[in-house]
Amino acid sequence: MLVAWRYRKRENSFIQWFDPRAWIIFYLCFLVSTLAFWDVRFLLPFFAISLFVVFTSGVKWHEMRRAFLFIIGFVFFFAILTFLTGRGGTELYKAEHLIRQFKAPFAIFGWTPTLDITVERAFFAVSQFVRVFSIATMTILIPYSLNPALYGITFKGLGLPDNIAYAMDLTMRFIPTFGRDFQLTMDAQRARGYELEKISGGLIEQVRKLGPLMVPVTIHAIIGSEDIIDAMDLRAFGVGPRTWLDQLTYQTRDRVLIAGGVLILLASLGVGFFGFGNFWVPPALIKLFGG
Amino acid sequence: MTDSSLVVENLSFRYRDRPGAAIHDISFDANPGEILLIAGASGCGKTTLIRAINGLIPRSYKGEFSGRILVFGEETLKWKLSQISQKIGTVLQDPERQILGTKVLNEVAFGLENLGMSRDEIFQRVDEALAHLKISDLRERETFLLSGGEKQKVALAGVLAMRPGILLLDEPLASLDPASAQETLDAVRRLADEGMTVLMVEHRVEDVLRIRPERVMFVSEGQVRYLGALDGLSKAANYREVKLPAEQIVERAKADAAPAEIKILPGAAASTSGPETLVRFEHVGFGYDVGADVLHNINLEIKRGDVIAVLGPNGAGKTTFVKHAIGLLKPKSGRVLVDGKDTREASVAQIAGMLGYVFQSPSHMLFAPTVHDELAFGPTNLKHPKDQIEQEVKEALKIVNLSEKEQDPPLALSFGQQKRVSIAAILAMRSRILVMDEPTAGQDYQNYMNFMDSILQMPAFEAILFITHDVDLAVIYANRVLMIADGRLVADGKPQDVLRDFDRLKACRLVPTSLLALNLKRLPQTGRFMRAETLAHI
C-alpha cells in the first residue's frame, strides 16, 4: 500500500492558504528564477522568500527536522567540497585572489598538497549554499503542505492528461513507500547479522555487498507496482475520460500568487538577459587581497 | 439459457513461463444469492481460477487458456476488463495491495471516477456502499491510518460501489484479526442474502462455516475434487489439509493412529547451565512520535523453556514489542536486557546470535541467487565456521520441507515457499531464542502445522515466541500466552488460564474457536490444551 507523506491540515499556514496548482506554478517560477542567478545579492531575496515560507508554513520543527538536517548537511558538504577543491566555480570566475595558502610539509612524488583559500572560492561557496538552500527548503515543504488526496487533480488541473496525472499522483506517493520498504528490509537484514557500517573492499565488492538491501527493495517495488496495476485494471482505470471527484477553484489570492511568480520569473530572465546576476565578489575584498 | 449468474465450462490455464497447467478442466456454475466457498492448499490453483473469472487472465497474465466463462449468460473472453469489472467485483487477499486512494471517499469512488460518472451519482453510490457495510463514519478518514479490518471493508466498499452481480473474494481473512474477520464475513453473508453471487477462496474453512456457505468446492492440484453441500467436505477433504471444526477432526481422527507426542524445546529441557531468564523487559515504554506512545510500561521475562504466543488486535503494538527484543527499536523509557545485556549497548548483529527474528513478509529479505546462499547469509554474518554452515543450511531446509529447492532462486518460489525460506534463513543461524511475526500468514494449514511441529522440536532453541491472530496456534503450541492491547500487556499466563476468559478475548478482538471450546470442556480430564487429533484418542 502506498504510504502518505506527513501531510496534515495546518492552522494559519501561508502555503496551505493557496490552491495547490497555484503553489506548484509559483514554485516552478521560483525554481527557474533562482537557478538564473549566481550573484549572492540577487539570491538573497529568494533566500528571504524561502525563509518566510518556512516560518509561516505551520510545519513544526520536530516534523521536518530529519529532512532539514539531511538537506543542510548535504548542501553544506558540497559547498565545502567545492570550496576545498576549487572545482565547480571555475567557469564563473577567471582570476583568483589569495587570502591564505596552506601547504603540506611533505610531497608525494614531487607534488605538494596545497590548499588555496581565495576570495572567489569563499564567495562561490556562500552563493552555492544560499542558492541550493533556498530551492531545497521550498521543495521540502511541498510534501508536508500539499494534500496527497489532491495530487491527481492538481496535476490534471495543470493541464496533464488523466493517465499521466494519476501516474504522477502514484509516483509522488511511491517515494515515501520506497523509504518504508527500505527501512523494513534494512531491519530484516540487520536481524540476520548484516552490518552496513562494516562493508569494506573495492568499489565493485562494496556494491555487491549492498545486494541484500537493493535486491529485496527493488523486487518489492516491482511486485508492488504489479499489484497496483491489477487493482487499477480491476476497477476500469483508463477506459475513457475519467471524472475527478475533487474539484479545485482558483481564488483571487491564487491568481495574485501566480502573477507574482510569473513576474519574478520574467524579471529574473530579463535581468539575466542584460548580463546581470552573474557570479559576484565584493570589489572591496578583491582590493584588500591584492586586486 | 440458464439462471446461473456464473457458468464456468472446461476451464484450463497454463502460465506462459511455468510448466504444467495451473488449473485443469474446471466446470461449475454459481447462482444469485449463493456463497460458494473454494477451499484447497496453497498452490492448488484457487487464485488462478479467480484471475480467470475476473479477466486478469488472459489479459494481464498470459498463457494457454481454454474453456468458457459465461457471466449472466454472456461469454466474457471478448469483453474489456472495464466491462467485466462492472459485473464482477474482486477483493484481493491483502487490502494493502488493493487500496489506491489516500482518503476513504476517494478510494471507494475510484472505479466510478474511471467510468466517467457524474459527480452526484458518484457521491450517492459511495455513500450507499459505505452505509451498506456500516462504515459511513470512515468516509473522510485517511486509508493509511485504518486498521486491517477497516481497510478490508473499505476495499470491499470500493468494489460494491460499482454494483457488480458477482463478488470474488481471494482469502479475504488472511490479514485480519478474528473479530475483523467475523465482521467481514457477516457483511458478505448480507450481500449474498440480497442476491449477490459470492465466490470466496479461503482455507480458514472453520471461520467461514459460521456464515453457512451454500456450497463448497475443494480444489487440489488444479482440479475440482469435491463440489457440493458443506457436510460432504469433511469426507472429501483430508482433515490435515483443510482446517475443519475441532469436533469433526476428532470424529475423523479416531479412525487413524494417535499422533506422535511432540517433545517441545528439547534443548531447553536438556540445558541446565546459565541463567534461566533470557530476555527481560523492565518498564519499557515506546512511541514513534512525540506524545503518541505505542508501548506502555511493559514488564516481563522470557525464560528458558517458554513457548509464547503473543495475541492481540491489529495495531496493538505486538510487532513494536518484539522489535525491542532484538534491539531494532530502543525503548524511550525503561530497558530491555537480552542475556543480561542492555540492548542499547549492543548492535542488532550481536543480539542476532542470541535471538533470531523472522519478519512477517519474506519479500523484504530474500535476495540471494539460490536458496542455499540465502540460508548461508545469516550464519556467515555471524562468522560460523564453513562446514558448520553447510550442516545448518541442510537441517533448516529439511525442517521447512524445502530440501529439493536448495539450488533454486528463492524469488522464483511461491509465496508460501518463500515464507518457509525466510523462516529457514533464521533457523540456520541457530540462535537460542526464536521470534516469529505471524509465521503462518499466507501458508496453508498442512504446511504450517508441519513446520511448527518441526520447529518446536528443534534442539537448538531455548525459547520461542510468535505473534499470531490464530487462537488455535496458541492453544496447540504455546505454554504461555501474552495478550497485548493498546500497547499494554493485559494478560500473561498459561493458555488454559488466559484463554478461558472470553470477555477479555472479545476485548482483544479474538474469537473463541471450536478447538478452544473443546479443550476447555475436556480440561478437567486432560489437564492441558492439546490438538484435536490428540483429543480424539483420549
Short mmCIF file of C-alpha atoms in Angstrom, two decimals, chain A:
data_model
loop_
_atom_site.label_atom_id
_atom_site.label_comp_id
_atom_site.label_asym_id
_atom_site.label_seq_id
_atom_site.Cartn_x
_atom_site.Cartn_y
_atom_site.Cartn_z
CA MET A 1 0.00 0.00 0.00
CA LEU A 2 1.23 3.46 -0.78
CA VAL A 3 2.23 5.43 2.27
CA ALA A 4 1.20 9.06 2.63
CA TRP A 5 3.67 11.86 3.26
CA ARG A 6 3.35 13.59 6.55
CA TYR A 7 0.71 15.96 5.36
CA ARG A 8 -1.93 17.43 7.62
CA LYS A 9 -4.11 20.50 7.55
CA ARG A 10 -2.32 23.23 9.46
CA GLU A 11 -3.77 26.35 11.06
CA ASN A 12 -2.58 29.68 9.62
CA SER A 13 -0.28 28.09 7.10
CA PHE A 14 0.68 30.53 4.34
CA ILE A 15 1.45 27.80 1.82
CA GLN A 16 -1.83 25.95 2.52
CA TRP A 17 -3.80 29.15 2.02
CA PHE A 18 -3.40 28.70 -1.75
CA ASP A 19 -4.77 26.32 -4.33
CA PRO A 20 -2.14 23.56 -4.82
CA ARG A 21 -1.99 24.28 -8.56
CA ALA A 22 -1.18 27.94 -7.86
CA TRP A 23 1.52 26.92 -5.42
CA ILE A 24 3.13 24.46 -7.87
CA ILE A 25 3.20 27.16 -10.57
CA PHE A 26 4.73 29.63 -8.13
CA TYR A 27 7.23 27.00 -7.01
CA LEU A 28 8.33 26.28 -10.60
CA CYS A 29 8.76 30.01 -11.29
CA PHE A 30 10.78 30.33 -8.08
CA LEU A 31 12.94 27.35 -9.05
CA VAL A 32 13.85 28.62 -12.53
CA SER A 33 14.38 32.17 -11.27
CA THR A 34 16.76 31.07 -8.52
CA LEU A 35 18.74 28.98 -10.95
CA ALA A 36 19.21 32.07 -13.16
CA PHE A 37 21.50 33.72 -10.61
CA TRP A 38 24.93 33.26 -9.05
CA ASP A 39 25.16 36.77 -7.62
CA VAL A 40 24.54 36.49 -3.91
CA ARG A 41 22.89 39.95 -3.86
CA PHE A 42 20.25 38.71 -6.28
CA LEU A 43 19.92 35.40 -4.48
CA LEU A 44 19.22 36.96 -1.10
CA PRO A 45 15.58 37.90 -1.91
CA PHE A 46 14.90 34.28 -2.86
CA PHE A 47 16.57 33.14 0.32
CA ALA A 48 14.32 35.55 2.22
CA ILE A 49 11.20 34.23 0.45
CA SER A 50 12.13 30.65 1.31
CA LEU A 51 12.70 31.55 4.96
CA PHE A 52 9.38 33.39 5.05
CA VAL A 53 7.57 30.36 3.62
CA VAL A 54 9.21 28.01 6.14
CA PHE A 55 8.36 30.13 9.13
CA THR A 56 4.77 30.64 8.01
CA SER A 57 4.24 27.03 6.88
CA GLY A 58 2.96 25.81 10.21
CA VAL A 59 5.22 22.75 9.94
CA LYS A 60 6.73 22.05 13.34
CA TRP A 61 10.49 21.68 13.63
CA HIS A 62 10.28 18.15 15.04
CA GLU A 63 8.24 17.07 12.00
CA MET A 64 10.73 18.21 9.39
CA ARG A 65 13.90 18.03 11.47
CA ARG A 66 15.25 14.91 9.78
CA ALA A 67 14.62 16.12 6.25
CA PHE A 68 16.06 19.52 7.06
CA LEU A 69 19.19 18.29 8.76
CA PHE A 70 19.79 15.95 5.84
CA ILE A 71 19.43 18.75 3.28
CA ILE A 72 21.52 21.23 5.27
CA GLY A 73 24.21 18.60 5.74
CA PHE A 74 24.09 17.73 2.05
CA VAL A 75 24.29 21.34 0.87
CA PHE A 76 27.00 22.15 3.39
CA PHE A 77 29.04 19.13 2.38
CA PHE A 78 29.01 20.07 -1.29
CA ALA A 79 29.67 23.75 -0.63
CA ILE A 80 32.68 22.79 1.49
CA LEU A 81 33.83 20.24 -1.08
CA THR A 82 33.87 22.77 -3.93
CA PHE A 83 35.46 25.28 -1.61
CA LEU A 84 38.31 22.92 -0.71
CA THR A 85 38.92 21.57 -4.19
CA GLY A 86 38.31 24.82 -6.02
CA ARG A 87 36.34 22.90 -8.60
CA GLY A 88 32.81 23.75 -9.62
CA GLY A 89 33.11 27.52 -9.73
CA THR A 90 35.98 27.85 -12.13
CA GLU A 91 33.80 28.52 -15.14
CA LEU A 92 32.27 31.52 -13.32
CA TYR A 93 35.45 33.35 -12.39
CA LYS A 94 38.81 33.70 -14.12
CA ALA A 95 41.22 35.27 -11.69
CA GLU A 96 41.54 34.24 -8.03
CA HIS A 97 42.76 36.38 -5.16
CA LEU A 98 44.56 34.53 -2.48
CA ILE A 99 43.61 35.07 1.17
CA ARG A 100 45.85 32.40 2.56
CA GLN A 101 47.64 29.33 1.36
CA PHE A 102 48.16 26.12 3.35
CA LYS A 103 50.98 23.89 2.14
CA ALA A 104 51.54 20.37 3.37
CA PRO A 105 55.00 19.91 4.89
CA PHE A 106 55.58 16.88 2.65
CA ALA A 107 55.49 15.96 -1.01
CA ILE A 108 54.03 12.91 -2.75
CA PHE A 109 56.05 12.04 -5.90
CA GLY A 110 57.09 15.67 -6.15
CA TRP A 111 53.54 17.05 -5.64
CA THR A 112 52.92 19.10 -2.52
CA PRO A 113 49.27 19.11 -1.41
CA THR A 114 48.22 22.74 -1.25
CA LEU A 115 45.01 24.41 -0.13
CA ASP A 116 44.42 27.86 -1.55
CA ILE A 117 41.80 29.93 0.18
CA THR A 118 40.76 32.63 -2.23
CA VAL A 119 38.14 35.34 -2.14
CA GLU A 120 36.41 33.78 -5.17
CA ARG A 121 36.23 30.29 -3.70
CA ALA A 122 34.86 31.58 -0.42
CA PHE A 123 32.19 33.61 -2.14
CA PHE A 124 31.33 30.82 -4.52
CA ALA A 125 30.69 28.54 -1.53
CA VAL A 126 28.44 31.17 0.04
CA SER A 127 26.49 31.71 -3.20
CA GLN A 128 26.13 27.99 -3.75
CA PHE A 129 24.83 27.47 -0.24
CA VAL A 130 22.26 30.26 -0.46
CA ARG A 131 21.08 29.12 -3.87
CA VAL A 132 20.66 25.42 -3.14
CA PHE A 133 19.32 26.01 0.36
CA SER A 134 16.52 28.26 -0.98
CA ILE A 135 15.43 25.67 -3.54
CA ALA A 136 15.72 22.73 -1.15
CA THR A 137 13.67 24.49 1.51
CA MET A 138 10.84 25.24 -0.87
CA THR A 139 10.91 21.64 -2.12
CA ILE A 140 10.91 20.02 1.32
CA LEU A 141 7.77 21.91 2.28
CA ILE A 142 5.67 20.53 -0.58
CA PRO A 143 5.02 17.01 0.81
CA TYR A 144 4.21 18.45 4.24
CA SER A 145 1.80 21.00 2.86
CA LEU A 146 0.02 19.58 -0.19
CA ASN A 147 -2.88 17.23 0.48
CA PRO A 148 -1.99 13.84 -1.11
CA ALA A 149 -5.69 13.32 -1.91
CA LEU A 150 -5.38 16.28 -4.29
CA TYR A 151 -2.16 15.31 -6.12
CA GLY A 152 -4.03 13.81 -9.08
CA ILE A 153 -6.46 16.66 -9.61
CA THR A 154 -3.61 19.15 -9.12
CA PHE A 155 -1.62 17.67 -11.99
CA LYS A 156 -4.78 17.30 -14.04
CA GLY A 157 -5.54 20.95 -13.33
CA LEU A 158 -2.08 21.89 -14.57
CA GLY A 159 -3.06 20.52 -17.95
CA LEU A 160 -1.76 16.93 -17.86
CA PRO A 161 -3.93 14.14 -19.33
CA ASP A 162 -5.82 11.80 -16.94
CA ASN A 163 -3.39 8.90 -17.16
CA ILE A 164 -0.27 10.99 -16.67
CA ALA A 165 -1.88 12.98 -13.83
CA TYR A 166 -2.78 9.79 -11.98
CA ALA A 167 0.66 8.31 -12.68
CA MET A 168 2.25 11.46 -11.19
CA ASP A 169 -0.03 11.10 -8.18
CA LEU A 170 1.13 7.50 -7.66
CA THR A 171 4.76 8.42 -8.21
CA MET A 172 4.64 11.16 -5.57
CA ARG A 173 3.25 8.65 -3.11
CA PHE A 174 5.69 5.97 -4.18
CA ILE A 175 8.68 7.85 -2.75
CA PRO A 176 7.74 7.53 0.95
CA THR A 177 6.57 3.95 0.29
CA PHE A 178 10.00 3.17 -1.08
CA GLY A 179 11.51 4.70 2.05
CA ARG A 180 9.39 2.49 4.28
CA ASP A 181 10.28 -0.66 2.33
CA PHE A 182 13.94 0.24 2.52
CA GLN A 183 13.71 0.58 6.29
CA LEU A 184 11.89 -2.77 6.64
CA THR A 185 14.50 -4.54 4.52
CA MET A 186 17.30 -2.88 6.45
CA ASP A 187 15.76 -4.13 9.71
CA ALA A 188 15.22 -7.65 8.35
CA GLN A 189 18.83 -7.94 7.20
CA ARG A 190 20.25 -6.45 10.41
CA ALA A 191 18.34 -9.17 12.24
CA ARG A 192 20.45 -11.61 10.19
CA GLY A 193 23.68 -10.07 11.38
CA TYR A 194 24.18 -7.78 8.35
CA GLU A 195 26.03 -4.59 9.16
CA LEU A 196 26.06 -1.84 6.59
CA GLU A 197 28.70 0.06 8.55
CA LYS A 198 31.15 -2.78 8.19
CA ILE A 199 31.05 -3.01 4.41
CA SER A 200 34.58 -2.90 3.03
CA GLY A 201 36.54 -3.79 -0.08
CA GLY A 202 36.83 -2.21 -3.50
CA LEU A 203 34.02 -0.35 -5.23
CA ILE A 204 32.62 -3.40 -7.03
CA GLU A 205 32.87 -5.50 -3.88
CA GLN A 206 31.05 -2.77 -1.92
CA VAL A 207 28.24 -2.58 -4.47
CA ARG A 208 27.96 -6.38 -4.40
CA LYS A 209 27.62 -6.29 -0.64
CA LEU A 210 24.69 -3.89 -0.96
CA GLY A 211 22.76 -6.71 -2.69
CA PRO A 212 20.95 -7.83 0.48
CA LEU A 213 19.42 -4.35 0.63
CA MET A 214 18.97 -3.42 -3.00
CA VAL A 215 17.53 -6.71 -4.33
CA PRO A 216 14.55 -7.01 -1.93
CA VAL A 217 13.76 -3.31 -2.18
CA THR A 218 13.79 -3.44 -5.98
CA ILE A 219 11.78 -6.66 -6.17
CA HIS A 220 9.28 -5.26 -3.71
CA ALA A 221 8.89 -2.13 -5.80
CA ILE A 222 8.25 -4.24 -8.92
CA ILE A 223 5.75 -6.56 -7.20
CA GLY A 224 4.09 -3.55 -5.60
CA SER A 225 3.63 -1.82 -8.93
CA GLU A 226 2.19 -5.00 -10.47
CA ASP A 227 -0.35 -5.14 -7.66
CA ILE A 228 -1.23 -1.52 -8.25
CA ILE A 229 -1.73 -2.16 -11.97
CA ASP A 230 -4.00 -5.16 -11.21
CA ALA A 231 -6.01 -3.14 -8.72
CA MET A 232 -6.41 -0.32 -11.25
CA ASP A 233 -7.35 -2.69 -14.10
CA LEU A 234 -9.95 -4.40 -11.94
CA ARG A 235 -11.64 -1.07 -11.42
CA ALA A 236 -11.75 0.07 -15.01
CA PHE A 237 -8.88 2.54 -14.99
CA GLY A 238 -8.01 4.10 -18.32
CA VAL A 239 -11.12 3.12 -20.27
CA GLY A 240 -12.11 6.67 -21.12
CA PRO A 241 -12.18 10.21 -19.77
CA ARG A 242 -12.47 9.97 -16.01
CA THR A 243 -14.35 12.09 -13.52
CA TRP A 244 -12.20 13.65 -10.79
CA LEU A 245 -14.25 13.72 -7.64
CA ASP A 246 -12.34 16.55 -6.02
CA GLN A 247 -12.62 19.98 -7.56
CA LEU A 248 -10.27 22.90 -7.30
CA THR A 249 -11.22 26.53 -7.91
CA TYR A 250 -8.89 29.47 -8.18
CA GLN A 251 -9.49 32.35 -5.78
CA THR A 252 -8.18 35.90 -6.21
CA ARG A 253 -5.24 35.17 -3.95
CA ASP A 254 -4.24 32.25 -6.20
CA ARG A 255 -4.26 34.49 -9.25
CA VAL A 256 -2.15 37.03 -7.37
CA LEU A 257 0.33 34.34 -6.40
CA ILE A 258 0.60 33.03 -9.96
CA ALA A 259 1.00 36.58 -11.30
CA GLY A 260 3.70 37.21 -8.68
CA GLY A 261 5.53 34.03 -9.64
CA VAL A 262 5.40 34.77 -13.36
CA LEU A 263 6.54 38.35 -12.74
CA ILE A 264 9.53 37.16 -10.71
CA LEU A 265 10.39 34.69 -13.46
CA LEU A 266 10.18 37.29 -16.25
CA ALA A 267 12.16 39.81 -14.24
CA SER A 268 14.85 37.24 -13.46
CA LEU A 269 15.16 36.15 -17.06
CA GLY A 270 15.23 39.81 -18.14
CA VAL A 271 17.92 40.70 -15.63
CA GLY A 272 19.96 37.71 -16.76
CA PHE A 273 19.45 38.64 -20.42
CA PHE A 274 21.03 42.03 -19.79
CA GLY A 275 24.05 40.42 -18.21
CA PHE A 276 23.30 40.96 -14.52
CA GLY A 277 23.22 38.39 -11.78
CA ASN A 278 26.44 36.57 -12.67
CA PHE A 279 28.89 35.48 -10.04
CA TRP A 280 29.91 38.44 -7.93
CA VAL A 281 32.59 39.13 -5.37
CA PRO A 282 32.63 42.40 -3.37
CA PRO A 283 35.26 44.62 -5.09
CA ALA A 284 36.46 45.84 -1.68
CA LEU A 285 37.53 42.30 -0.79
CA ILE A 286 39.39 41.87 -4.06
CA LYS A 287 41.16 45.15 -3.43
CA LEU A 288 42.07 44.05 0.07
CA PHE A 289 43.71 40.88 -1.19
CA GLY A 290 45.82 42.44 -3.87
CA GLY A 291 43.38 43.07 -6.73
#
